[in-house]
Coordinates of C-alpha atoms in Angstrom, one line a residue:
X1 CA 7.6 -32.8 15.0
X2 CA 10.7 -30.8 15.8
X3 CA 10.5 -27.9 18.2
X4 CA 9.8 -24.4 17.1
X5 CA 12.8 -22.3 16.4
X6 CA 13.4 -19.1 18.3
X7 CA 12.4 -16.1 16.3
X8 CA 15.3 -13.8 15.7
X9 CA 13.4 -10.6 16.1
X10 CA 10.2 -9.2 17.3
X11 CA 7.4 -8.9 14.7
X12 CA 7.0 -5.5 13.1
X13 CA 3.5 -5.0 12.1
X14 CA 1.9 -1.8 11.1
X15 CA -1.9 -1.6 11.2
X16 CA -3.4 -3.3 8.2
X17 CA -5.2 -1.1 5.8
X18 CA -8.9 -1.7 6.1
X19 CA -10.2 -3.7 3.3
X20 CA -12.9 -4.5 1.2
X21 CA -15.4 -7.0 1.9
X22 CA -16.5 -10.2 0.4
X23 CA -18.2 -11.0 -2.8
X24 CA -21.6 -10.5 -3.9
X25 CA -23.6 -13.6 -3.5
X26 CA -22.9 -15.7 -6.5
X27 CA -24.1 -19.1 -7.5
X28 CA -21.5 -21.8 -7.6
X29 CA -22.0 -23.7 -10.8
X30 CA -19.7 -26.6 -10.4
X31 CA -18.1 -27.8 -7.3
X32 CA -16.5 -31.2 -7.9
X33 CA -13.1 -32.0 -6.6
X34 CA -12.0 -34.4 -3.9
X35 CA -14.3 -35.2 -1.0
X36 CA -12.3 -37.5 1.1
X37 CA -13.1 -38.2 4.7
X38 CA -9.9 -36.4 5.6
X39 CA -11.0 -33.4 3.7
X40 CA -14.4 -33.4 5.3
X41 CA -12.9 -33.4 8.7
X42 CA -10.5 -30.7 7.7
X43 CA -13.2 -28.4 6.4
X44 CA -13.3 -26.9 9.7
X45 CA -15.7 -29.0 11.7
X46 CA -12.9 -31.3 12.8
X47 CA -11.9 -30.3 16.3
X48 CA -9.9 -32.1 18.9
X49 CA -10.7 -30.7 22.2
X50 CA -13.4 -28.3 21.2
X51 CA -13.4 -24.9 19.6
X52 CA -11.9 -23.1 22.5
X53 CA -8.3 -24.0 23.0
X54 CA -8.5 -27.3 21.2
X55 CA -6.6 -28.4 18.2
X56 CA -8.4 -27.5 15.0
X57 CA -7.8 -29.7 11.9
X58 CA -7.7 -27.9 8.6
X59 CA -6.7 -28.9 5.1
X60 CA -4.4 -26.8 2.8
X61 CA -4.6 -27.7 -0.9
X62 CA -1.3 -27.5 -2.7
X63 CA -1.5 -27.2 -6.4
X64 CA 1.9 -28.6 -7.0
X65 CA 3.9 -31.4 -5.3
X66 CA 4.5 -30.3 -1.7
X67 CA 8.3 -30.9 -1.9
X68 CA 9.2 -27.5 -3.3
X69 CA 10.6 -24.3 -1.7
X70 CA 7.5 -22.6 -3.0
X71 CA 5.7 -24.2 0.0
X72 CA 8.5 -23.4 2.5
X73 CA 6.1 -21.3 4.6
X74 CA 3.7 -24.1 5.0
X75 CA 6.4 -26.8 5.6
X76 CA 8.3 -24.7 8.1
X77 CA 5.1 -23.8 9.9
X78 CA 4.3 -27.5 10.2
X79 CA 7.7 -28.9 11.2
X80 CA 8.8 -26.0 13.5
X81 CA 5.6 -25.6 15.4
X82 CA 4.0 -22.4 14.1
X83 CA 0.8 -24.2 13.2
X84 CA 0.9 -26.1 16.5
X85 CA 1.3 -22.8 18.4
X86 CA -1.9 -21.6 16.8
X87 CA -3.8 -24.8 17.8
X88 CA -3.9 -26.1 14.2
X89 CA -3.2 -29.5 12.8
X90 CA -2.8 -28.9 9.1
X91 CA -3.0 -31.7 6.5
X92 CA -2.0 -31.2 2.9
X93 CA -3.6 -32.5 -0.3
X94 CA -2.1 -32.2 -3.7
X95 CA -4.6 -31.2 -6.4
X96 CA -4.3 -31.5 -10.1
X97 CA -3.7 -27.8 -10.6
X98 CA -5.4 -24.6 -9.4
X99 CA -8.8 -25.3 -11.0
X100 CA -9.4 -28.4 -8.9
X101 CA -8.1 -26.6 -5.8
X102 CA -10.5 -23.7 -6.3
X103 CA -13.4 -26.1 -6.9
X104 CA -12.6 -28.1 -3.7
X105 CA -12.4 -25.0 -1.6
X106 CA -15.6 -23.7 -3.0
X107 CA -17.3 -27.1 -2.2
X108 CA -16.2 -26.7 1.4
X109 CA -14.0 -29.8 1.4
X110 CA -11.0 -27.8 2.4
X111 CA -10.4 -24.5 4.1
X112 CA -7.8 -22.8 2.1
X113 CA -5.4 -23.0 -0.9
X114 CA -2.8 -20.8 -2.5
X115 CA -3.2 -20.0 -6.2
X116 CA -2.3 -17.3 -8.7
X117 CA -3.8 -13.8 -8.4
X118 CA -4.8 -13.8 -12.1
X119 CA -6.5 -17.2 -11.7
X120 CA -8.4 -15.9 -8.7
X121 CA -9.7 -12.9 -10.5
X122 CA -10.5 -14.9 -13.6
X123 CA -12.6 -17.4 -11.5
X124 CA -14.5 -14.6 -9.8
X125 CA -15.0 -12.3 -12.7
X126 CA -15.7 -14.8 -15.5
X127 CA -17.1 -17.8 -13.7
X128 CA -18.9 -16.1 -10.9
X129 CA -17.0 -18.2 -8.4
X130 CA -17.8 -17.1 -4.8
X131 CA -14.1 -17.0 -3.9
X132 CA -12.4 -14.7 -1.5
X133 CA -8.7 -13.8 -1.4
X134 CA -7.6 -13.6 2.3
X135 CA -3.9 -12.8 2.0
X136 CA -1.1 -12.5 -0.5
X137 CA 2.3 -13.8 0.7
X138 CA 3.8 -13.8 -2.8
X139 CA 3.7 -10.3 -4.3
X140 CA 5.9 -11.1 -7.3
X141 CA 5.6 -14.1 -9.6
X142 CA 8.0 -17.0 -9.2
X143 CA 7.7 -18.2 -12.8
X144 CA 10.6 -17.5 -15.1
X145 CA 11.2 -17.5 -18.9
X146 CA 14.4 -19.3 -19.9
X147 CA 16.2 -18.6 -23.2
X148 CA 19.7 -19.0 -24.5
X149 CA 22.4 -16.4 -25.0
X150 CA 22.4 -17.1 -28.7
X151 CA 18.8 -15.7 -28.9
X152 CA 18.1 -14.1 -25.6
X153 CA 14.7 -13.2 -24.3
X154 CA 15.4 -10.1 -22.2
X155 CA 12.3 -7.9 -22.8
X156 CA 8.6 -8.5 -23.5
X157 CA 9.2 -7.4 -27.1
X158 CA 11.6 -10.3 -27.6
X159 CA 8.6 -12.7 -27.5
X160 CA 7.5 -11.6 -31.0
X161 CA 7.8 -14.6 -33.4
X162 CA 9.3 -16.8 -30.6
X163 CA 8.1 -20.3 -30.0
X164 CA 7.8 -20.7 -26.2
X165 CA 7.7 -24.1 -24.4
X166 CA 5.0 -24.4 -21.6
X167 CA 4.4 -27.0 -19.0
X168 CA 0.8 -27.5 -20.2
X169 CA -1.8 -26.0 -22.4
X170 CA -3.7 -23.1 -20.8
X171 CA -3.4 -22.4 -17.1
X172 CA -1.3 -19.8 -15.3
X173 CA 1.9 -20.1 -17.4
X174 CA 0.0 -19.6 -20.6
X175 CA -2.0 -16.6 -19.3
X176 CA 1.1 -15.0 -17.8
X177 CA 3.0 -15.5 -21.1
X178 CA 0.1 -13.8 -23.0
X179 CA -0.1 -10.9 -20.6
X180 CA 3.7 -10.3 -21.0
X181 CA 3.2 -10.3 -24.8
X182 CA 0.3 -8.0 -24.6
X183 CA 2.4 -5.5 -22.5
X184 CA 4.6 -5.2 -25.6
X185 CA 1.7 -4.8 -28.0
X186 CA 1.9 -8.4 -29.2
X187 CA -1.6 -9.9 -29.5
X188 CA -2.1 -13.0 -27.4
X189 CA -3.4 -14.8 -30.5
X190 CA 0.1 -14.4 -32.0
X191 CA 1.9 -16.1 -29.1
X192 CA 3.3 -19.4 -30.2
X193 CA 3.6 -22.2 -27.6
X194 CA 4.4 -25.9 -27.4
X195 CA 4.0 -28.2 -24.4
X196 CA 7.5 -29.3 -23.3
X197 CA 7.4 -29.8 -19.6
X198 CA 9.5 -27.8 -17.2
X199 CA 12.5 -29.9 -16.2
X200 CA 16.0 -28.5 -16.5
X201 CA 16.8 -30.9 -19.3
X202 CA 14.4 -29.1 -21.6
X203 CA 17.1 -26.5 -21.9
X204 CA 18.6 -28.7 -24.6
X205 CA 15.6 -27.8 -26.8
X206 CA 16.4 -24.2 -26.3
X207 CA 20.2 -24.4 -26.9
X208 CA 19.6 -26.4 -30.1
X209 CA 17.2 -23.8 -31.4
X210 CA 14.1 -26.1 -31.5
X211 CA 12.2 -23.7 -29.2
X212 CA 12.9 -20.1 -28.4
X213 CA 12.5 -20.5 -24.7
X214 CA 10.4 -22.2 -22.0
X215 CA 8.7 -21.5 -18.7
X216 CA 10.1 -22.9 -15.4
X217 CA 9.7 -22.5 -11.7
X218 CA 12.0 -20.2 -9.7
X219 CA 13.9 -23.2 -8.2
X220 CA 14.6 -24.5 -11.7
X221 CA 15.6 -21.1 -13.0
X222 CA 18.2 -20.7 -10.2
X223 CA 19.5 -24.2 -10.9
X224 CA 19.8 -23.5 -14.6
X225 CA 21.6 -20.2 -14.0
X226 CA 24.2 -22.0 -11.9
X227 CA 24.6 -25.1 -14.2
X228 CA 24.1 -23.6 -17.7
X229 CA 26.2 -20.4 -18.2
X230 CA 24.4 -19.8 -21.5
X231 CA 21.0 -19.7 -19.9
X232 CA 19.2 -16.3 -19.8
X233 CA 16.5 -15.8 -17.2
X234 CA 13.6 -13.3 -17.7
X235 CA 11.2 -12.4 -14.8
X236 CA 7.7 -11.7 -16.1
X237 CA 7.3 -9.1 -13.4
X238 CA 9.8 -6.9 -15.2
X239 CA 6.9 -6.3 -17.6
X240 CA 3.7 -6.9 -15.7
X241 CA 2.2 -6.8 -12.2
X242 CA 0.4 -10.1 -12.4
X243 CA 1.9 -13.4 -11.3
X244 CA 1.7 -13.3 -7.5
X245 CA -0.1 -15.9 -5.4
X246 CA -2.9 -15.4 -2.9
X247 CA -4.5 -17.5 -0.2
X248 CA -8.2 -18.1 -1.1
X249 CA -11.2 -19.6 0.6
X250 CA -14.9 -19.7 -0.3
X251 CA -17.2 -16.9 0.6
X252 CA -19.3 -19.3 2.7
X253 CA -16.3 -20.2 4.8
X254 CA -15.2 -16.6 5.1
X255 CA -18.6 -15.8 6.7
X256 CA -18.7 -18.7 9.0
X257 CA -17.4 -17.7 12.5
X258 CA -15.8 -21.0 13.2
X259 CA -13.9 -21.0 9.9
X260 CA -13.0 -17.3 10.4
X261 CA -11.2 -18.3 13.5
X262 CA -9.3 -21.0 11.6
X263 CA -8.4 -18.6 8.9
X264 CA -7.0 -16.2 11.5
X265 CA -5.0 -18.9 13.1
X266 CA -3.7 -20.2 9.8
X267 CA -2.6 -16.7 8.6
X268 CA -1.1 -15.9 12.0
X269 CA 1.1 -19.0 11.8
X270 CA 2.2 -18.1 8.2
X271 CA 2.9 -14.6 9.2
X272 CA 5.3 -15.7 12.0
X273 CA 6.8 -18.3 9.7
X274 CA 7.5 -15.7 7.0
X275 CA 9.2 -13.5 9.5
X276 CA 11.2 -16.4 10.9
X277 CA 12.6 -17.3 7.4
X278 CA 13.3 -13.6 6.5
X279 CA 15.4 -13.2 9.7
X280 CA 17.1 -16.5 9.1
X281 CA 18.5 -15.2 5.8
X282 CA 21.3 -13.6 7.9
X283 CA 22.1 -17.1 9.1
X284 CA 22.2 -18.5 5.6
X285 CA 18.9 -20.2 6.3
X286 CA 20.5 -22.7 8.6
X287 CA 17.4 -23.1 10.8
X288 CA 15.0 -23.0 7.9
X289 CA 16.9 -25.9 6.3
X290 CA 16.6 -27.8 9.6
X291 CA 12.8 -27.3 9.5
X292 CA 12.7 -28.6 5.9
X293 CA 14.9 -31.7 6.5
X294 CA 12.0 -34.1 6.5
X295 CA 11.1 -33.2 2.9
X296 CA 12.8 -34.4 -0.2
X297 CA 13.1 -31.0 -1.9
X298 CA 15.4 -31.1 -4.9
X299 CA 16.7 -27.6 -4.4
X300 CA 18.1 -28.5 -1.0
X301 CA 20.5 -30.9 -2.6
X302 CA 22.5 -27.8 -3.7
X303 CA 22.6 -25.4 -0.8
X304 CA 23.6 -22.4 -2.9
X305 CA 20.6 -23.0 -5.1
X306 CA 18.3 -23.3 -2.1
X307 CA 19.7 -20.1 -0.5
X308 CA 19.4 -18.1 -3.7
X309 CA 15.9 -19.4 -4.3
X310 CA 14.8 -18.5 -0.7
X311 CA 16.3 -15.1 -1.0
X312 CA 14.3 -14.5 -4.2
X313 CA 11.1 -15.7 -2.4
X314 CA 11.8 -13.2 0.4
X315 CA 12.2 -10.4 -2.2
X316 CA 8.7 -11.4 -3.4
X317 CA 7.2 -11.6 0.1
X318 CA 8.5 -8.1 1.0
X319 CA 8.2 -6.4 -2.4
X320 CA 5.5 -4.1 -1.1
X321 CA 7.3 -3.4 2.1
X322 CA 7.5 -5.4 5.3
X323 CA 4.4 -3.7 6.7
X324 CA 2.4 -5.4 3.9
X325 CA 3.8 -8.8 4.6
X326 CA 1.1 -11.3 3.7
X327 CA -1.5 -8.7 2.8
X328 CA -3.3 -8.1 -0.5
X329 CA -2.1 -4.7 -1.6
X330 CA -5.0 -2.7 -3.2
X331 CA -2.8 -0.9 -5.9
X332 CA -1.3 -4.2 -7.0
X333 CA -4.6 -6.0 -7.0
X334 CA -6.1 -3.3 -9.2
X335 CA -3.1 -3.4 -11.5
X336 CA -3.6 -7.1 -12.0
X337 CA -7.2 -6.5 -12.8
X338 CA -6.4 -3.9 -15.3
X339 CA -3.9 -6.1 -17.0
X340 CA -6.5 -8.9 -17.2
X341 CA -8.9 -6.4 -18.7
X342 CA -6.4 -5.1 -21.2
X343 CA -5.5 -8.6 -22.2
X344 CA -9.2 -9.5 -22.9
X345 CA -9.4 -12.1 -20.1
X346 CA -11.9 -10.1 -17.9
X347 CA -14.6 -7.6 -18.7
X348 CA -14.1 -4.0 -17.7
X349 CA -16.2 -2.1 -15.2
X350 CA -16.2 -4.7 -12.3
X351 CA -15.2 -4.1 -8.7
X352 CA -12.1 -6.1 -7.9
X353 CA -11.8 -4.5 -4.5
X354 CA -14.8 -6.7 -3.5
X355 CA -12.9 -9.9 -4.2
X356 CA -10.5 -9.8 -1.3
X357 CA -10.2 -9.0 2.4
X358 CA -7.3 -8.6 4.8
X359 CA -9.5 -8.8 7.9
X360 CA -8.2 -12.3 8.9
X361 CA -4.5 -11.3 8.9
X362 CA -2.8 -10.4 12.2
X363 CA -3.9 -6.8 13.0
X364 CA -6.5 -6.9 10.3
X365 CA -9.8 -5.2 10.6

């Protein structure tokens, strides 16, 4: 492990707003998912050296392959010592999407994962999942809609009558697409989709007119912008509030004192890492790239793509102001809930403020 980089500035942290508490006790209906020995150890009981001052082993569930700038906070925290400083040894397990990650966390086989805000609310509201959001590093979504200049998708209204390519049926991308359409008064039942994957090469289907656009990650969108002059990029957050990502754990783990300490250490390490990357922007992310060297991240092959992608991630992390770095912001959380209600995904009259807490963040109450 490489040594920790020197932080370029002192942390600026305003007092966190007091937050709501956990969920009402709900019955977990199905808790499958992986149950490996490594996961069991990482569930929080694994301790090298005891709970006081020893190294705690925890598992983070990544819903996509780890080699992506989306996971830059976790990778930098690992390689440049921020987890180590907090007495954590973090292992990573890739799941088959957010549904499996949520089930595995609920089963207690892993401490924490990072999934979409809308998926989290859907799991709690519609499936009675005893899930708790404990932080939100990504305030704005990092999914993008790609179209061609010959038939540009520049507003939510432009989705009407358009066939959109998606990486899979259902899931975050589909819900996000339908919420954007609903924001323009287009019923989600009228949204036309086709599974096409999300590689840059799919743009050929767009430029040839076979599909009217497709959904990609932020890294891919930046790559397309630089390599395909005719590509048009639309950010869903131009139309809706949903699409951010939150750290989640189970209610049981959030109420366990030993796990609470692990959550505090984990989020403290991420908090320092986010500030390190933010400050390293002035240095063209030179030290961040050093931390990421052990990983085969495609975006790093083109430094200008990597720099622009990281700058966009920073815009998302700081969208609610630096004092809210890493925190779930009540107004935004409520806005996501209302969009899910308006879109017919969640029933009205619930209490979304009970589905998250910021108490484990640095300075949290």
